[in-house]
mmCIF file of C-alpha atoms in Angstrom:
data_model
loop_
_atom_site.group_PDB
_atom_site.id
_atom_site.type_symbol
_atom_site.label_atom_id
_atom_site.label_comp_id
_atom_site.label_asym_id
_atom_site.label_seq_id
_atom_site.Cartn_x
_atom_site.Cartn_y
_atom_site.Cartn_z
ATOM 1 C CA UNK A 1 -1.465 -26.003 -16.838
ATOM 2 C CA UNK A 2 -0.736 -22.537 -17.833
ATOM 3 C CA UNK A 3 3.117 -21.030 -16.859
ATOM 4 C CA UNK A 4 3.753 -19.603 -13.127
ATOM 5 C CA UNK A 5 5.864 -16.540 -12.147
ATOM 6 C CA UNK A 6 6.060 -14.624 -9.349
ATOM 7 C CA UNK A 7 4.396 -11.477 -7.960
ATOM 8 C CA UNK A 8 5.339 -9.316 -4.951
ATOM 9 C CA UNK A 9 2.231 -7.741 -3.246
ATOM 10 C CA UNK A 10 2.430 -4.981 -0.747
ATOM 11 C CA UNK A 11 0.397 -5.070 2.453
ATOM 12 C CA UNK A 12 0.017 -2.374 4.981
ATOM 13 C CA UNK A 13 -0.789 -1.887 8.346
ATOM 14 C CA UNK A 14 -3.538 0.363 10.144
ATOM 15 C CA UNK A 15 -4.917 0.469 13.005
ATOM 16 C CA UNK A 16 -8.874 0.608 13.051
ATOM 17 C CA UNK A 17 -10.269 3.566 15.470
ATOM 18 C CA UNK A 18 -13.682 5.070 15.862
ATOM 19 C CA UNK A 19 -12.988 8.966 16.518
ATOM 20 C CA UNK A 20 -16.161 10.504 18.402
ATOM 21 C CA UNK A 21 -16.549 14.218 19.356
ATOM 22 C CA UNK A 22 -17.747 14.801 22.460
ATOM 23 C CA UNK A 23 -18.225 18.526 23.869
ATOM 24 C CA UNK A 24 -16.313 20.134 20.983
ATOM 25 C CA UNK A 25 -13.074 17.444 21.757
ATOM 26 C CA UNK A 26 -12.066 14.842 20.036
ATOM 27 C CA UNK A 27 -11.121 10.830 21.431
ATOM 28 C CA UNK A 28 -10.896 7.472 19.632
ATOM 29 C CA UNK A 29 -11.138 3.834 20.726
ATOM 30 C CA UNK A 30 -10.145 0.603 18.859
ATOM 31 C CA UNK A 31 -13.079 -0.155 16.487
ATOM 32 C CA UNK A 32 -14.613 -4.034 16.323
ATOM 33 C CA UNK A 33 -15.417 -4.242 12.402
ATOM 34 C CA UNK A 34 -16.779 -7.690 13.549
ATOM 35 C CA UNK A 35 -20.353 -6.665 13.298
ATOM 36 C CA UNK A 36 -19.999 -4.580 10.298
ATOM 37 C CA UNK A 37 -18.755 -7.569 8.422
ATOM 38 C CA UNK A 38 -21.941 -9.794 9.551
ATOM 39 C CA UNK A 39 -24.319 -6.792 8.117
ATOM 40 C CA UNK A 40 -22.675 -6.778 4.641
ATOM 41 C CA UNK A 41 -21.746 -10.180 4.219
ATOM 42 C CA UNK A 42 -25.753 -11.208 4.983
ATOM 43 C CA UNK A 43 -27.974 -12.484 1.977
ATOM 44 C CA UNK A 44 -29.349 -9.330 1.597
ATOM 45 C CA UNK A 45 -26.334 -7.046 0.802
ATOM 46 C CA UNK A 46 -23.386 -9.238 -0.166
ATOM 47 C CA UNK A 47 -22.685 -9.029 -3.761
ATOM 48 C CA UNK A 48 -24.701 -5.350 -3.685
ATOM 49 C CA UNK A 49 -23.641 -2.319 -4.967
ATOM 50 C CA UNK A 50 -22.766 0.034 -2.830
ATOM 51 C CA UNK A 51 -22.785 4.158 -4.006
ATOM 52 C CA UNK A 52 -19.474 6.170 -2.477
ATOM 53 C CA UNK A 53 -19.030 9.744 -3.232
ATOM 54 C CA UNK A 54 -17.308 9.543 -6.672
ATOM 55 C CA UNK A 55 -17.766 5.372 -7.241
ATOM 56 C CA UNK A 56 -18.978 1.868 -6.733
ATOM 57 C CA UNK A 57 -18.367 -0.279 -4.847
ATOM 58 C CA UNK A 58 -18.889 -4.613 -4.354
ATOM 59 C CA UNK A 59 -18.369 -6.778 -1.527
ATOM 60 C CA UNK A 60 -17.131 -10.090 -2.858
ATOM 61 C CA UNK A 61 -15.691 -12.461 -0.010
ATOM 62 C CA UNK A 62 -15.645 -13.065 3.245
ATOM 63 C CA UNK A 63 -13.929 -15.724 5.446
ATOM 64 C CA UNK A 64 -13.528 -16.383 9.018
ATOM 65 C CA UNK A 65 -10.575 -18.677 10.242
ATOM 66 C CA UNK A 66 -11.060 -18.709 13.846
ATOM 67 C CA UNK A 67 -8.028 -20.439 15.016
ATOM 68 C CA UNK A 68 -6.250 -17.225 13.705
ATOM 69 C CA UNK A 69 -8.682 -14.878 15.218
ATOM 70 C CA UNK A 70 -8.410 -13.440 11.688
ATOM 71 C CA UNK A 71 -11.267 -12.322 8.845
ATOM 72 C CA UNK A 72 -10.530 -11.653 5.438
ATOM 73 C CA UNK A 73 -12.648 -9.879 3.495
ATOM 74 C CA UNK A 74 -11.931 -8.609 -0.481
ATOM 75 C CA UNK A 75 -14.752 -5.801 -1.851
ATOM 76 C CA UNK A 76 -14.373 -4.362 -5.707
ATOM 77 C CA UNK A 77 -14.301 -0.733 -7.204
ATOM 78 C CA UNK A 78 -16.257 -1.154 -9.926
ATOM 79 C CA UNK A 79 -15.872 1.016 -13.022
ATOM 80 C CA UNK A 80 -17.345 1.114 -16.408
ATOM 81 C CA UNK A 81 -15.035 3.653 -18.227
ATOM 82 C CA UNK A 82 -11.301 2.957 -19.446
ATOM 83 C CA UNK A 83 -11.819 -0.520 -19.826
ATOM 84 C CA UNK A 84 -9.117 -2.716 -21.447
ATOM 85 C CA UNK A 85 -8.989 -5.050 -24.681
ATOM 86 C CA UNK A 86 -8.456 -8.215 -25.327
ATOM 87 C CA UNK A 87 -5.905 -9.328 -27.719
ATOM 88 C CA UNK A 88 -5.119 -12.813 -29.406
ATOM 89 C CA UNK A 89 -1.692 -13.287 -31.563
ATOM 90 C CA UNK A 90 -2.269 -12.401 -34.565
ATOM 91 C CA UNK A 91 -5.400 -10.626 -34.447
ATOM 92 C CA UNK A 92 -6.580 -7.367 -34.138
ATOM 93 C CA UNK A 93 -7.411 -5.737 -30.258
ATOM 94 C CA UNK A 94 -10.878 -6.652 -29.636
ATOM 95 C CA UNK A 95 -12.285 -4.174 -26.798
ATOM 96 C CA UNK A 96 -14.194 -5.697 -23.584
ATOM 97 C CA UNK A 97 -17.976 -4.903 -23.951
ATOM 98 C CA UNK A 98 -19.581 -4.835 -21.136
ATOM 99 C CA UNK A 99 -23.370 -5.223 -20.510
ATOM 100 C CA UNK A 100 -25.640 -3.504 -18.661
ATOM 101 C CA UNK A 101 -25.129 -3.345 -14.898
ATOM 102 C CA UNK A 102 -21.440 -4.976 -15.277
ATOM 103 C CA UNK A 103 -18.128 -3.347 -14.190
ATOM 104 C CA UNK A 104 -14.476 -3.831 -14.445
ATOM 105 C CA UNK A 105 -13.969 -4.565 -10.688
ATOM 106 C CA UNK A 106 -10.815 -3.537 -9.304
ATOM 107 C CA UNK A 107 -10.338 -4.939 -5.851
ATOM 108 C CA UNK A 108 -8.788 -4.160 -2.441
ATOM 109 C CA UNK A 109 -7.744 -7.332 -0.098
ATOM 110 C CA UNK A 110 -7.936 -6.941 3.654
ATOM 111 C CA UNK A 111 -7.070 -9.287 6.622
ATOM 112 C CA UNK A 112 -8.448 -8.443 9.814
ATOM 113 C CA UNK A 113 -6.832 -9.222 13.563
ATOM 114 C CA UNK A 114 -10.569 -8.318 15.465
ATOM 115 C CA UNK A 115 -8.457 -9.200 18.919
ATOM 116 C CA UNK A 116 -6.029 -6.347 18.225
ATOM 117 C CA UNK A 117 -8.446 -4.187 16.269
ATOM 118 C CA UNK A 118 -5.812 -4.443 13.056
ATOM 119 C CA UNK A 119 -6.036 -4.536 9.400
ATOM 120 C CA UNK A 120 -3.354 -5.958 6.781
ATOM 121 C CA UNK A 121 -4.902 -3.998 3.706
ATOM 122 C CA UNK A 122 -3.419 -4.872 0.052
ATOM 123 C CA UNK A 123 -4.866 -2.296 -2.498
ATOM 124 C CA UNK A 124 -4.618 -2.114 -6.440
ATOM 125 C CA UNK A 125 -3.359 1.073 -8.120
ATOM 126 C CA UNK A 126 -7.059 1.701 -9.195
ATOM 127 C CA UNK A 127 -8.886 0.002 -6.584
ATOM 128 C CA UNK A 128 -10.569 2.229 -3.533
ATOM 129 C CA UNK A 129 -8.215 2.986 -0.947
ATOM 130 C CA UNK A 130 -8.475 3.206 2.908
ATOM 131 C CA UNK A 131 -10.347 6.310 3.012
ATOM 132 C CA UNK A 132 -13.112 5.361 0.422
ATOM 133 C CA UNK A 133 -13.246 1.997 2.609
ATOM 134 C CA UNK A 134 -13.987 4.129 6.508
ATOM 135 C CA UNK A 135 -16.428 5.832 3.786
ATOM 136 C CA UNK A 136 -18.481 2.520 3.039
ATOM 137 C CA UNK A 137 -18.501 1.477 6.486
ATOM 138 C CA UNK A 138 -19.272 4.765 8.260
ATOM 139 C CA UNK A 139 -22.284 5.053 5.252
ATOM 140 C CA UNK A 140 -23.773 1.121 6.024
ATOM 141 C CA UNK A 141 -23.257 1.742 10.055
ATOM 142 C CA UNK A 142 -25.439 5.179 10.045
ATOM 143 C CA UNK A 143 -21.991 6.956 11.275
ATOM 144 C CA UNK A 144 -22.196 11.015 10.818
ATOM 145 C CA UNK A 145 -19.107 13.438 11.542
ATOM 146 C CA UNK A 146 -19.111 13.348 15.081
ATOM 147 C CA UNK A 147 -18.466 9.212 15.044
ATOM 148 C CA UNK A 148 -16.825 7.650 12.184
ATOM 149 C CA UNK A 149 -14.939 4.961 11.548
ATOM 150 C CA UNK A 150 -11.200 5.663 10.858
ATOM 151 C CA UNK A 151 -8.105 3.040 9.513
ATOM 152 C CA UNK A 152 -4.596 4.933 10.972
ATOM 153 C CA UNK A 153 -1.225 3.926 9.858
ATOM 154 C CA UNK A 154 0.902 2.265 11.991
ATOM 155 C CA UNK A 155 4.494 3.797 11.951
ATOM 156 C CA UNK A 156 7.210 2.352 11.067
ATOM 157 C CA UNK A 157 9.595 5.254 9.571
ATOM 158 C CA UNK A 158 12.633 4.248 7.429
ATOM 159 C CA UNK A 159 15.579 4.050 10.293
ATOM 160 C CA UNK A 160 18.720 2.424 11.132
ATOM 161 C CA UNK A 161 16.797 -0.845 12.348
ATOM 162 C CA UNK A 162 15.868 -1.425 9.073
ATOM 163 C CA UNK A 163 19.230 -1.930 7.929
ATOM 164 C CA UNK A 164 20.309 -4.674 9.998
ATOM 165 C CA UNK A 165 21.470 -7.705 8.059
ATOM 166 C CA UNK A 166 20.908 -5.850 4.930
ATOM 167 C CA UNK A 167 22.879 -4.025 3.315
ATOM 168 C CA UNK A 168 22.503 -0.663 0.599
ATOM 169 C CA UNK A 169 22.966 -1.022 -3.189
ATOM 170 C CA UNK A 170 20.944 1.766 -4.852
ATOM 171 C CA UNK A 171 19.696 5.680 -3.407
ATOM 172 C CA UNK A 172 17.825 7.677 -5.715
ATOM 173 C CA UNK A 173 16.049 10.271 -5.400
ATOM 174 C CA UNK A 174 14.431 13.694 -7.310
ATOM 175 C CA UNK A 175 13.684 17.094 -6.319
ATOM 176 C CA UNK A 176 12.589 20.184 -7.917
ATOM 177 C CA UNK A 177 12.559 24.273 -7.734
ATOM 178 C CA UNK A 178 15.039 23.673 -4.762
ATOM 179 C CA UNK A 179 17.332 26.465 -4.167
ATOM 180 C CA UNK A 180 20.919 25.917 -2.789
ATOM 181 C CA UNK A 181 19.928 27.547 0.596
ATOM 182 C CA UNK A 182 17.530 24.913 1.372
ATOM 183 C CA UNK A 183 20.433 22.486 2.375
ATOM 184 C CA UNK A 184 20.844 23.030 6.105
ATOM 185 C CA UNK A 185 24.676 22.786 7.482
ATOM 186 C CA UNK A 186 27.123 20.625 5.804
ATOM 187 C CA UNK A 187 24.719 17.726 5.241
ATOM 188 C CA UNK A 188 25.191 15.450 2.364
ATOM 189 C CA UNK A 189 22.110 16.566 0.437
ATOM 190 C CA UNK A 190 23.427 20.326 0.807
ATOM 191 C CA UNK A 191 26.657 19.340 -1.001
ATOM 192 C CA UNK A 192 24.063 17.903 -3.656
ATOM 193 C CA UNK A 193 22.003 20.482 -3.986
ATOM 194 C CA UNK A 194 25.514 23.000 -4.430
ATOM 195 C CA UNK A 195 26.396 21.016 -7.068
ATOM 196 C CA UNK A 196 23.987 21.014 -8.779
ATOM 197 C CA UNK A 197 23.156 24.443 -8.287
ATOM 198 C CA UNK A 198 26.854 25.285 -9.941
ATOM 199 C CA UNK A 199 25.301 24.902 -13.500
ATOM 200 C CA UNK A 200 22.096 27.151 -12.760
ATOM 201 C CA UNK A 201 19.815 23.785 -12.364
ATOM 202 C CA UNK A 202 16.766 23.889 -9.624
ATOM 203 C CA UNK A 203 15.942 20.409 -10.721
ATOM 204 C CA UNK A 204 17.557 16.773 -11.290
ATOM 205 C CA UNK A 205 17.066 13.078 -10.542
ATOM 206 C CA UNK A 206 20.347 12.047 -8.642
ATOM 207 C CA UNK A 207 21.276 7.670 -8.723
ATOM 208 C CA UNK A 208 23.852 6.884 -6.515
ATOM 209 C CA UNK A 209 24.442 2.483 -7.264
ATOM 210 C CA UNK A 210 26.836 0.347 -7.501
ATOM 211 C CA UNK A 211 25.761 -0.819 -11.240
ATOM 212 C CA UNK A 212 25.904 -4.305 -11.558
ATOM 213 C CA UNK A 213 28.884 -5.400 -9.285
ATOM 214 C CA UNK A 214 27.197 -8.719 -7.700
ATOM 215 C CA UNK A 215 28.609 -8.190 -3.900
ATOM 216 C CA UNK A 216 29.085 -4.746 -3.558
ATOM 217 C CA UNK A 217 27.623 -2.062 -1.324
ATOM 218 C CA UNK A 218 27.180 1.536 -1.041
ATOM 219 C CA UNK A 219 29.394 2.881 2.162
ATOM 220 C CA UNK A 220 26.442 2.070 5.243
ATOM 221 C CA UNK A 221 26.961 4.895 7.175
ATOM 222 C CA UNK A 222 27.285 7.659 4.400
ATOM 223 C CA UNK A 223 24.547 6.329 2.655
ATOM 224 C CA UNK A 224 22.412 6.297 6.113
ATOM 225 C CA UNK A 225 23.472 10.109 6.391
ATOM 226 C CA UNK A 226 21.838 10.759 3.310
ATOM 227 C CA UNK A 227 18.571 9.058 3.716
ATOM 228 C CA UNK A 228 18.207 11.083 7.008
ATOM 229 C CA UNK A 229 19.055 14.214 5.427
ATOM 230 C CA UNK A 230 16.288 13.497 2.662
ATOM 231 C CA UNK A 231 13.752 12.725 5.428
ATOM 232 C CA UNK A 232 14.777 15.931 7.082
ATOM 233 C CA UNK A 233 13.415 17.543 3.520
ATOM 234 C CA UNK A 234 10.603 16.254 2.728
ATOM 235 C CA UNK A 235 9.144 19.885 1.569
ATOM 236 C CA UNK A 236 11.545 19.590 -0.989
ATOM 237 C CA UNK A 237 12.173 16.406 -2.412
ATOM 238 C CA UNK A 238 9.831 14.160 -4.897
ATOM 239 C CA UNK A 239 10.570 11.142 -4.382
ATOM 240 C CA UNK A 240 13.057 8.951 -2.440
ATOM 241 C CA UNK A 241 13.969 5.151 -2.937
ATOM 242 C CA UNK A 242 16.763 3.014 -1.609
ATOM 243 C CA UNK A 243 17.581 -0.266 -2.989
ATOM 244 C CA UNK A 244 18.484 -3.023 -0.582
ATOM 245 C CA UNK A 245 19.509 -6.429 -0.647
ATOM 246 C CA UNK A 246 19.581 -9.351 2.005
ATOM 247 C CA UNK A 247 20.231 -12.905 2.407
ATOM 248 C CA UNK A 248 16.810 -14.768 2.716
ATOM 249 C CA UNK A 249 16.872 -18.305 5.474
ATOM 250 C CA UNK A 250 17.564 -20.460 2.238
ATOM 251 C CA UNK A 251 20.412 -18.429 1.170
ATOM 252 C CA UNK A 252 18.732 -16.868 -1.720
ATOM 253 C CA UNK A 253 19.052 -12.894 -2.721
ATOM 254 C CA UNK A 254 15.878 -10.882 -1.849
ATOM 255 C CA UNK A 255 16.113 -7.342 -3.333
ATOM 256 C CA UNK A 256 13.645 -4.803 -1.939
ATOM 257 C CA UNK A 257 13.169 -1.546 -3.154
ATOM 258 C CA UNK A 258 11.896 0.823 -0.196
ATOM 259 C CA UNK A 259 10.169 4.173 0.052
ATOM 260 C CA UNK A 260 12.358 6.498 2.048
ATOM 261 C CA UNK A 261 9.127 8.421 3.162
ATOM 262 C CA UNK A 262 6.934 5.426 3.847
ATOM 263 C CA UNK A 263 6.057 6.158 7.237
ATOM 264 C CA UNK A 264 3.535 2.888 7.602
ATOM 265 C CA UNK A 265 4.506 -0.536 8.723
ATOM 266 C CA UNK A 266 4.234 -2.909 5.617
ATOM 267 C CA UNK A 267 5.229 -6.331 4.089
ATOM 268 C CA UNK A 268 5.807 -7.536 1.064
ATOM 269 C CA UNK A 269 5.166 -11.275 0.114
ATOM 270 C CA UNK A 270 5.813 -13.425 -2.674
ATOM 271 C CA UNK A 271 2.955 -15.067 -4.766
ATOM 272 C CA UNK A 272 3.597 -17.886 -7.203
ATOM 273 C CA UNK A 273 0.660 -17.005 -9.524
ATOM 274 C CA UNK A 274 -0.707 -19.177 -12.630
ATOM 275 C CA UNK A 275 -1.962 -17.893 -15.789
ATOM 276 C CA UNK A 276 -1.898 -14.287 -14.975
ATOM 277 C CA UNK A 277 -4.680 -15.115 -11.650
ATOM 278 C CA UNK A 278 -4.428 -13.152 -8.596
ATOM 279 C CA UNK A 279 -4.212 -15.199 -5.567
ATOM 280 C CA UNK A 280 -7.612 -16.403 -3.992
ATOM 281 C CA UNK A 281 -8.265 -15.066 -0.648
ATOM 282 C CA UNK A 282 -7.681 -18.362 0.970
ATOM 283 C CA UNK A 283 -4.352 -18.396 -0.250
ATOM 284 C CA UNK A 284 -3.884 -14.841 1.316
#
């Protein structure tokens, strides 16, 4: 049996609407993808390739567990450029050759609540994303621009809440071409951006941490003025990150790095994974 570490996968939440346009205005419903998913999962086009606007794609697997109320479903971007080697020790790089009609498939996972009309959708840095996936579905269900199928993100914006029983060890963030006047008030960032602005510098990466102290903590509330200072600037500012770390029910350290500017509702959960596999949907 090969070795087995772990791997942290992202999901994210969206609600699934149909937007229709009805006398030049515009109103959406909760969509039920339940009878999209028994047209592509039949005989006739699971497995099929599908043509998008600039790619491929598959649908793989499907599975129903009804106790749940809950489909999951995984479909593949399929690509035939950029494709990776293979390498043994001691060898030289030997690249993947693929044969005719066969892809690299890069694939997006998605678990469906059909009673709440709500998706849990994980997605690979190269696989399609959300919009590319309304694309497919509005393409197989004969949908035009007045109806189409639509996933929304559900909010859940970076806020006090998120703090509770956890506590901040790392802020960093990056901006660039920002002039000192952009600062409003006397807000933290403003006293950032002076400072830096004292050498003649428009641009800079600032860490604020408290190294590798086991315990320790960045002050709660200054740190929480910050973050809402950055959010107040999004124009401005690159990216945003805060590191923070809480006591899991079996007393074990869980660090979690967060997007400042994620405005969707997401989870992340732990996968013990063998011999470099990606879970199975079933374990999903």
């Amino acid at each position: 049996m090969g070795a087995t570490y772990k791997r942290i996968v992202k999901f994210s939440y969206y609600k699934i609407k149909l937007v229709s346009i009805e006398n030049g205005h515009e109103k959406d419903c909760d969509y039920d993808l339940t009878n999209w998913l028994a047209l592509v999962s039949d005989n006739s086009h699971m497995y099929r390739n599908y043509d998008l606007a600039d790619t491929k794609i598959n649908f793989q697997e499907l599975y129903n567990y009804s106790k749940e109320d809950i489909y999951v479903f995984r479909a593949y971007k399929l690509r035939d450029n950029n494709v990776p080697s293979k390498i043994k020790e001691g060898e030289s790089a030997e690249p993947i050759e693929l044969e005719d009609n066969e892809y690299i498939g890069e694939d997006i996972t998605v678990l469906y609540d059909w009673k709440n009309s709500i998706c849990m959708i994980q997605q690979n840095r190269m696989s399609v994303g959300v919009s590319r996936l309304a694309e497919w579905i509005n393409k197989t269900r004969g949908f035009d621009e007045n109806q189409k199928v639509t996933f929304v993100p559900i909010s859940d914006r970076f806020t006090k809440n998120k703090l509770k029983n956890k506590y901040i060890r790392t802020i960093e963030f990056s901006f660039a071409n920002m002039e000192q006047e952009n600062g409003d008030g006397d807000g933290p960032l403003r006293s950032i951006i002076n400072s830096i602005g004292r050498y003649n510098g428009t641009a800079a990466k600032i860490v604020i941490s408290v190294g590798r102290a086991k315990d320790a903590q960045l002050d709660s509330q200054s740190s929480y003025d910050l973050i809402e200072d950055i959010q107040n600037h999004p124009e401005s500012i690159r990216t945003a990150k805060a590191k923070l770390k809480s006591m899991s029910d079996d007393d074990k350290a869980r660090i979690e790095m967060v997007d400042i500017f994620e405005t969707s509702s997401h989870d992340y959960i732990e996968f013990n994974i063998t011999d470099s596999n990606f879970p199975h949907v079933n374990r999903v």
